[in-house]
Short mmCIF file of C-alpha atoms in Angstrom, two decimals:
data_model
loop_
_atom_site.label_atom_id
_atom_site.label_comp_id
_atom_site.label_asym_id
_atom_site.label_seq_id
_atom_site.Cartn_x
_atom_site.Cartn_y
_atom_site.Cartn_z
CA UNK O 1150 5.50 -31.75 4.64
CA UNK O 1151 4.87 -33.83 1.80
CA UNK O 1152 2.03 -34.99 -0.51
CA UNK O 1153 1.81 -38.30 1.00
CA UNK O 1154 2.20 -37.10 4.66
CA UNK O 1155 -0.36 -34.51 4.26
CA UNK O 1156 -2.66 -37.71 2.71
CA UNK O 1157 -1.80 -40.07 5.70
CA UNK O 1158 -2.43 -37.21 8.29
CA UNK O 1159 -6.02 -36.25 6.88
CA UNK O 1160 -6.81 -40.26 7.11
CA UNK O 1161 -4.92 -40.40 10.62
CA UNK O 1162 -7.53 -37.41 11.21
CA UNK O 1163 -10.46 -38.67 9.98
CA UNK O 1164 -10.11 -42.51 11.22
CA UNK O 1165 -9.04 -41.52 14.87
CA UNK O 1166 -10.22 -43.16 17.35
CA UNK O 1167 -12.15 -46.79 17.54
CA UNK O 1168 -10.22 -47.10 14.02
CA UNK O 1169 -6.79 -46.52 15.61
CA UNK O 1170 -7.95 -48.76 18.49
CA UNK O 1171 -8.91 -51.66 16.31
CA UNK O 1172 -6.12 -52.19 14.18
CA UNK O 1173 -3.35 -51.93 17.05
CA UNK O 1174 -0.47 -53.99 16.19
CA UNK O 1175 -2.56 -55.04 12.56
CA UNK O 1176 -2.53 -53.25 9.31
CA UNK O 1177 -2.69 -49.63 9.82
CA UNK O 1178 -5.70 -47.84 7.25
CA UNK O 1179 -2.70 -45.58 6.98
CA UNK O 1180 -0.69 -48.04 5.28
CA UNK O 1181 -3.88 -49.32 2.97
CA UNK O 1182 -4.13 -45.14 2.32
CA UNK O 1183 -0.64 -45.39 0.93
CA UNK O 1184 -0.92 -47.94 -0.96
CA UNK O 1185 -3.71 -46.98 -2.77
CA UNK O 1186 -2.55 -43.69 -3.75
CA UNK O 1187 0.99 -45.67 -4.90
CA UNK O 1188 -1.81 -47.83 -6.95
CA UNK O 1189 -2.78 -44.79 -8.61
CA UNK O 1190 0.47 -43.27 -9.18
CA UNK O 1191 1.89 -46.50 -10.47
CA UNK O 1192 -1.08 -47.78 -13.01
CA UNK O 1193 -1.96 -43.70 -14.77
CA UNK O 1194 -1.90 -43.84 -18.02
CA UNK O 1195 -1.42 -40.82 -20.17
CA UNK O 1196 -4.58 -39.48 -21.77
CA UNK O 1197 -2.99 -36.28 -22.59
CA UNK O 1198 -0.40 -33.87 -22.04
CA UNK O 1199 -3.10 -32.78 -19.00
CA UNK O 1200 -4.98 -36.03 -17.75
CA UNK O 1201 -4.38 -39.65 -16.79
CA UNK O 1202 -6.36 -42.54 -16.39
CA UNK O 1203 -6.22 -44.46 -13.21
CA UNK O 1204 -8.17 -47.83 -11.88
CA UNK O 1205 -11.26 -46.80 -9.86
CA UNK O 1206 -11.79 -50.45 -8.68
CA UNK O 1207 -9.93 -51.96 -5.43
CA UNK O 1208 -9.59 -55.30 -4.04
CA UNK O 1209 -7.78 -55.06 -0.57
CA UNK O 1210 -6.59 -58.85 0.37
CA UNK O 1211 -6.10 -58.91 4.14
CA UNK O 1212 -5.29 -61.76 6.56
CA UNK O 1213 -8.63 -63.23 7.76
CA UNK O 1214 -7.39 -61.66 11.39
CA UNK O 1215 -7.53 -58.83 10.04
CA UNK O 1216 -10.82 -58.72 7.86
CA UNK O 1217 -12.15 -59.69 11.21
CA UNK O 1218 -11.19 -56.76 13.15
CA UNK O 1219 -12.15 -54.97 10.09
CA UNK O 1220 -15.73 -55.95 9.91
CA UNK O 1221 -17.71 -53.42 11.84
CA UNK O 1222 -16.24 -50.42 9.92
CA UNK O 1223 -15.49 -51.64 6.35
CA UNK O 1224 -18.00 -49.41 4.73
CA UNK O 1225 -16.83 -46.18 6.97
CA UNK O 1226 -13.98 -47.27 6.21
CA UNK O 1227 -13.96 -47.69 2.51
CA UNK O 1228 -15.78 -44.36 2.32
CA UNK O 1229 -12.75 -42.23 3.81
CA UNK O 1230 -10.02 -44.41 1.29
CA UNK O 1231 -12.48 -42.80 -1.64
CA UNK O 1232 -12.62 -39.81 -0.57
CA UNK O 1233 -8.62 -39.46 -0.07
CA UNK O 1234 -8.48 -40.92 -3.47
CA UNK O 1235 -10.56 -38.73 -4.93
CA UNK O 1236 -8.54 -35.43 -3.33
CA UNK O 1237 -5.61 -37.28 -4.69
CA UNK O 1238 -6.59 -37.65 -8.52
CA UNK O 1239 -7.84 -34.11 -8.33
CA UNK O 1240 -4.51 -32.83 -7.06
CA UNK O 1241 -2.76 -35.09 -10.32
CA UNK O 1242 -4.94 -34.51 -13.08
CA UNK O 1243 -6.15 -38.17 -12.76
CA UNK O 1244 -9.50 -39.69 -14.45
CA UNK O 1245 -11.42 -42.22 -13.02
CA UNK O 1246 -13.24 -44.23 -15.82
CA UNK O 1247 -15.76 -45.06 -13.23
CA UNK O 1248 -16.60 -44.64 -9.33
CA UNK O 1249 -14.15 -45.76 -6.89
CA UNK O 1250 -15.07 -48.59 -5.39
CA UNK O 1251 -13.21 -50.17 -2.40
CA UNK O 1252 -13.74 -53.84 -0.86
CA UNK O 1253 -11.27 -55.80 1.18
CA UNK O 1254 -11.48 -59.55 0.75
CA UNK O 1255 -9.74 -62.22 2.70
CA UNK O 1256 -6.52 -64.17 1.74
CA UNK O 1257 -5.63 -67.23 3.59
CA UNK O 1258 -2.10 -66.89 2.46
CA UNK O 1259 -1.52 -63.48 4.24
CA UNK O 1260 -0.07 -63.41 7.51
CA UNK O 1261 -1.75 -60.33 10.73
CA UNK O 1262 -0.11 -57.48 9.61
CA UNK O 1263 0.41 -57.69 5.75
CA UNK O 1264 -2.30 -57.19 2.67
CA UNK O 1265 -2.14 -56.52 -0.92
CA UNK O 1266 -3.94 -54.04 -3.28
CA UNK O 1267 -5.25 -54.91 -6.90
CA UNK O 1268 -6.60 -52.89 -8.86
CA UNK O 1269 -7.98 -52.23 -12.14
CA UNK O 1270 -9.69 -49.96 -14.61
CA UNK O 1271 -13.70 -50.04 -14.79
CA UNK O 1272 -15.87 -48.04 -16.45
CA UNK O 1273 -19.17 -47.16 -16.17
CA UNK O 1274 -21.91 -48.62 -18.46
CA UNK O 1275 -24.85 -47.67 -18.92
CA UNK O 1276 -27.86 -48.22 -21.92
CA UNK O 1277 -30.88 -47.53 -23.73
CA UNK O 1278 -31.36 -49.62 -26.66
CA UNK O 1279 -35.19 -50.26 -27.54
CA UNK O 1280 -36.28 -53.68 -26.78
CA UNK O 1281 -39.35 -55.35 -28.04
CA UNK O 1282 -41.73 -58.14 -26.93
CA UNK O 1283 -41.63 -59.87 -30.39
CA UNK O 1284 -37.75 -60.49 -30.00
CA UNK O 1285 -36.36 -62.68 -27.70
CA UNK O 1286 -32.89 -61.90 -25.94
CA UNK O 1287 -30.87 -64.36 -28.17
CA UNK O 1288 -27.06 -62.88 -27.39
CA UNK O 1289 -26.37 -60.24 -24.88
CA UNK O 1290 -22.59 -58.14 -23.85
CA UNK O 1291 -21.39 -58.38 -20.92
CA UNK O 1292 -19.73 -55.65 -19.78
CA UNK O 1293 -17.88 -55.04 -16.64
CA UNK O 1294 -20.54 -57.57 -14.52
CA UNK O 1295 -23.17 -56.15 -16.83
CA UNK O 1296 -25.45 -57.88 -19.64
CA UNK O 1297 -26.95 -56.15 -22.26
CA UNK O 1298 -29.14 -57.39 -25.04
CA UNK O 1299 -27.94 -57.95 -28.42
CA UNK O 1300 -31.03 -58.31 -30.83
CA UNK O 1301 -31.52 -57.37 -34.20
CA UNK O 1302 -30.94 -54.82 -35.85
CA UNK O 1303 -27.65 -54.72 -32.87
CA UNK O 1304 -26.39 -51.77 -31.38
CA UNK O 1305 -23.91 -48.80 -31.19
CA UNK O 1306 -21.26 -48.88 -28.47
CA UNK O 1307 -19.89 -45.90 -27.80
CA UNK O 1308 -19.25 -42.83 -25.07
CA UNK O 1309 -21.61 -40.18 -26.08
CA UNK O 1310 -24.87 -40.09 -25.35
CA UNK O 1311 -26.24 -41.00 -28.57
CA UNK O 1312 -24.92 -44.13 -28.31
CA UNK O 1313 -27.14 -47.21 -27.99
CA UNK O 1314 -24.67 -48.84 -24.94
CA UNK O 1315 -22.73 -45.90 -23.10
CA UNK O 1316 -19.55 -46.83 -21.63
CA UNK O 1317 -17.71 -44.05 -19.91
CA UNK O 1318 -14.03 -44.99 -21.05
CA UNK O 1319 -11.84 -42.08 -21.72
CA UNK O 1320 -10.10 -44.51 -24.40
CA UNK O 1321 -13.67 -44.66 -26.73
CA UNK O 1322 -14.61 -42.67 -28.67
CA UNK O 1323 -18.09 -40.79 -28.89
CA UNK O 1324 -19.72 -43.63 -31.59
CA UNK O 1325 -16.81 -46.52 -31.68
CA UNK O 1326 -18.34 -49.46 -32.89
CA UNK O 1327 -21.48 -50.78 -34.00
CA UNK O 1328 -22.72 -54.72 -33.26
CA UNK O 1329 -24.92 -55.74 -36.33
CA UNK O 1330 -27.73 -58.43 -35.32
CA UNK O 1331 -29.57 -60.24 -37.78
CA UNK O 1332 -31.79 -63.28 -37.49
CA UNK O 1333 -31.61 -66.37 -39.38
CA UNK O 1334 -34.61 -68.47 -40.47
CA UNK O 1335 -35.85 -71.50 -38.59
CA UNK O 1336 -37.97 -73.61 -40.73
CA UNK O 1337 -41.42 -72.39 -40.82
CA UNK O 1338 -40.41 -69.09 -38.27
CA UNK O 1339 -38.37 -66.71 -40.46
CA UNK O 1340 -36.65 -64.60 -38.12
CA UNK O 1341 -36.25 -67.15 -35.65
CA UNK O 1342 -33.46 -68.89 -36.85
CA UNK O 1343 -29.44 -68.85 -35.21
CA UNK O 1344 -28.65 -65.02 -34.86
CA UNK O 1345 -25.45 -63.83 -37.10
CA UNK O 1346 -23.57 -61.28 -34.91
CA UNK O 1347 -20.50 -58.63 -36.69
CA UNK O 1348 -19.17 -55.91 -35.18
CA UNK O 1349 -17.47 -52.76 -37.26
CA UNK O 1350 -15.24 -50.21 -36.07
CA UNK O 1351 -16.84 -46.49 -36.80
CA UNK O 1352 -13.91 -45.12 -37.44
CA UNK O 1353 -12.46 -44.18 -33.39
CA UNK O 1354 -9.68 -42.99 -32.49
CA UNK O 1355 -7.93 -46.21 -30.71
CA UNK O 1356 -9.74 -48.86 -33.03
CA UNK O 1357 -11.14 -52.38 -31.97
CA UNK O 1358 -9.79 -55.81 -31.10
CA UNK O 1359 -10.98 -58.92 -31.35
CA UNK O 1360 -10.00 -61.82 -29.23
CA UNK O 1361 -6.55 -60.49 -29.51
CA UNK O 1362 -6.31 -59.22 -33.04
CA UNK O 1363 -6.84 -55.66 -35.05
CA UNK O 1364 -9.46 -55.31 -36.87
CA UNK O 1365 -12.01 -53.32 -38.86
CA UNK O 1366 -14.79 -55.90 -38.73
CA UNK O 1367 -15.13 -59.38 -38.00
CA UNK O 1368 -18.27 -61.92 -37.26
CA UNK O 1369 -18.86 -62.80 -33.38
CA UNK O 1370 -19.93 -66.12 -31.48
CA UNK O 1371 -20.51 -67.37 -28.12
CA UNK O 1372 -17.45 -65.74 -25.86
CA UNK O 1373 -15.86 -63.45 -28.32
CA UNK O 1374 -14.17 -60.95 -27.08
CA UNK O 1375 -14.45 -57.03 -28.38
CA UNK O 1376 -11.57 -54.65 -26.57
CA UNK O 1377 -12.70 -50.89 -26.94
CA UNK O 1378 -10.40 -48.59 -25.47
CA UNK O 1379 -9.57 -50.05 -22.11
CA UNK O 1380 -13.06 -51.99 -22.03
CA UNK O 1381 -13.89 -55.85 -23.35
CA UNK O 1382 -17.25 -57.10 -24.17
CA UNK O 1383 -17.55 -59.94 -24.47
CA UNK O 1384 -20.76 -61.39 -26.83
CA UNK O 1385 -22.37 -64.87 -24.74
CA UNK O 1386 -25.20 -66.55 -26.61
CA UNK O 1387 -28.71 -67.30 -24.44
CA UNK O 1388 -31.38 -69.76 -25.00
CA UNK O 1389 -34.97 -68.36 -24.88
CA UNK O 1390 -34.45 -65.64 -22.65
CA UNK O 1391 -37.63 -63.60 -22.86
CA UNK O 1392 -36.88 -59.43 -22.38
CA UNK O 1393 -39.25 -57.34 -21.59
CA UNK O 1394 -40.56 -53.99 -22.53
#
């Protein structure tokens, strides 16, 4: 028996039942299964000679018939598709940059019976720069549907844990780049004034982009975007929002 018909019989297995019942004669979760693991198998990208980087973040479009029947057991549902996944990636030497995460979304144009997969690559983010209550949240990165505040004297974007903004992206390196933040004056406010924003590579492995284009440094303004590995930030300047400590 093979790899995939081992996978579909585990799912079979563990979505018997009120699952089976519910999508008669609609898409099968077997048939979502496969397609996911084809996802995986068709987006790695080599690491090294031993690992491979896959998406970890799913969009199943269904037929609104069948996001209907769906309903009730989405989140049972979405549970098993990870945890195949995840036996899957082990058994290929995949990486996932993040956690999987699984949510099935309706598309008009799809008939009862037929979906679509997308899929892509997001890591997890996560930081600990020092704020203050004298600065004011001027800029900020956002970063896979997270903000994070850019304020002088900037930050250090990187994937160890030294780093100021931690992005777990197999493609960055421990300390890749560094934002620089400094304040302009405002007449009569020094320090107050328009905020001047560069980034510098530190010298990674895979370099930096920005808004398309290899570089070593460059200045930043509202909606720049800053490719790291297989992450963008992207810089988006804020009027007089306070941060707290």
């Amino acid at each position: 028996m093979g790899g995939l018909q081992r996978f579909e019989q585990r799912l079979e297995q563990a979505i018997s039942g009120v699952f089976a019942r519910t999508f008669r004669s609609a898409v099968q979760p077997v048939e979502i299964a496969a397609a996911l693991q084809r996802e995986l198998d068709n987006k790695a990208q080599v690491l090294s000679r031993q690992r491979r980087m896959v998406p970890n973040a799913f969009a199943v479009e269904l037929a609104p018939s069948d996001l209907e029947r769906l309903g009730p057991y989405d989140t049972a549902l979405a549970a098993e598709l990870a945890g195949q996944l995840q036996e899957h990636a082990d058994l290929q030497a995949y990486v996932f940059p993040g956690p999987i995460k699984i949510d099935f979304e309706p598309a008009p144009d799809l008939t009862t019976g037929r979906f679509r997969v997308l899929s892509k690559a997001e890591a997890t983010v996560s930081g600990h720069a020092r704020y203050s209550t004298r600065h004011r949240t001027r800029a900020v990165l956002e970063v896979n549907g997270t903000r994070h505040p850019l304020q002088p004297p900037g930050l250090v974007v990187g994937r160890g844990t030294d780093a100021d903004l931690r992005i777990n992206d197999p493609g960055i390196s421990r300390r890749h780049a560094e934002f620089l933040v400094t304040a302009g004056s405002a007449a009569g406010a020094p320090g107050e004034g328009p905020l001047q924003i560069e980034v510098h590579d530190m010298g990674s492995t895979n370099g930096i982009t920005v808004d398309g284009h290899r570089v070593s440094r460059a200045a930043l303004g509202d909606g720049s975007r800053v490719q790291v590995g297989h992450t963008s930030l992207v810089v988006r300047l804020l009027e007089e929002e306070v941060v707290d400590v």
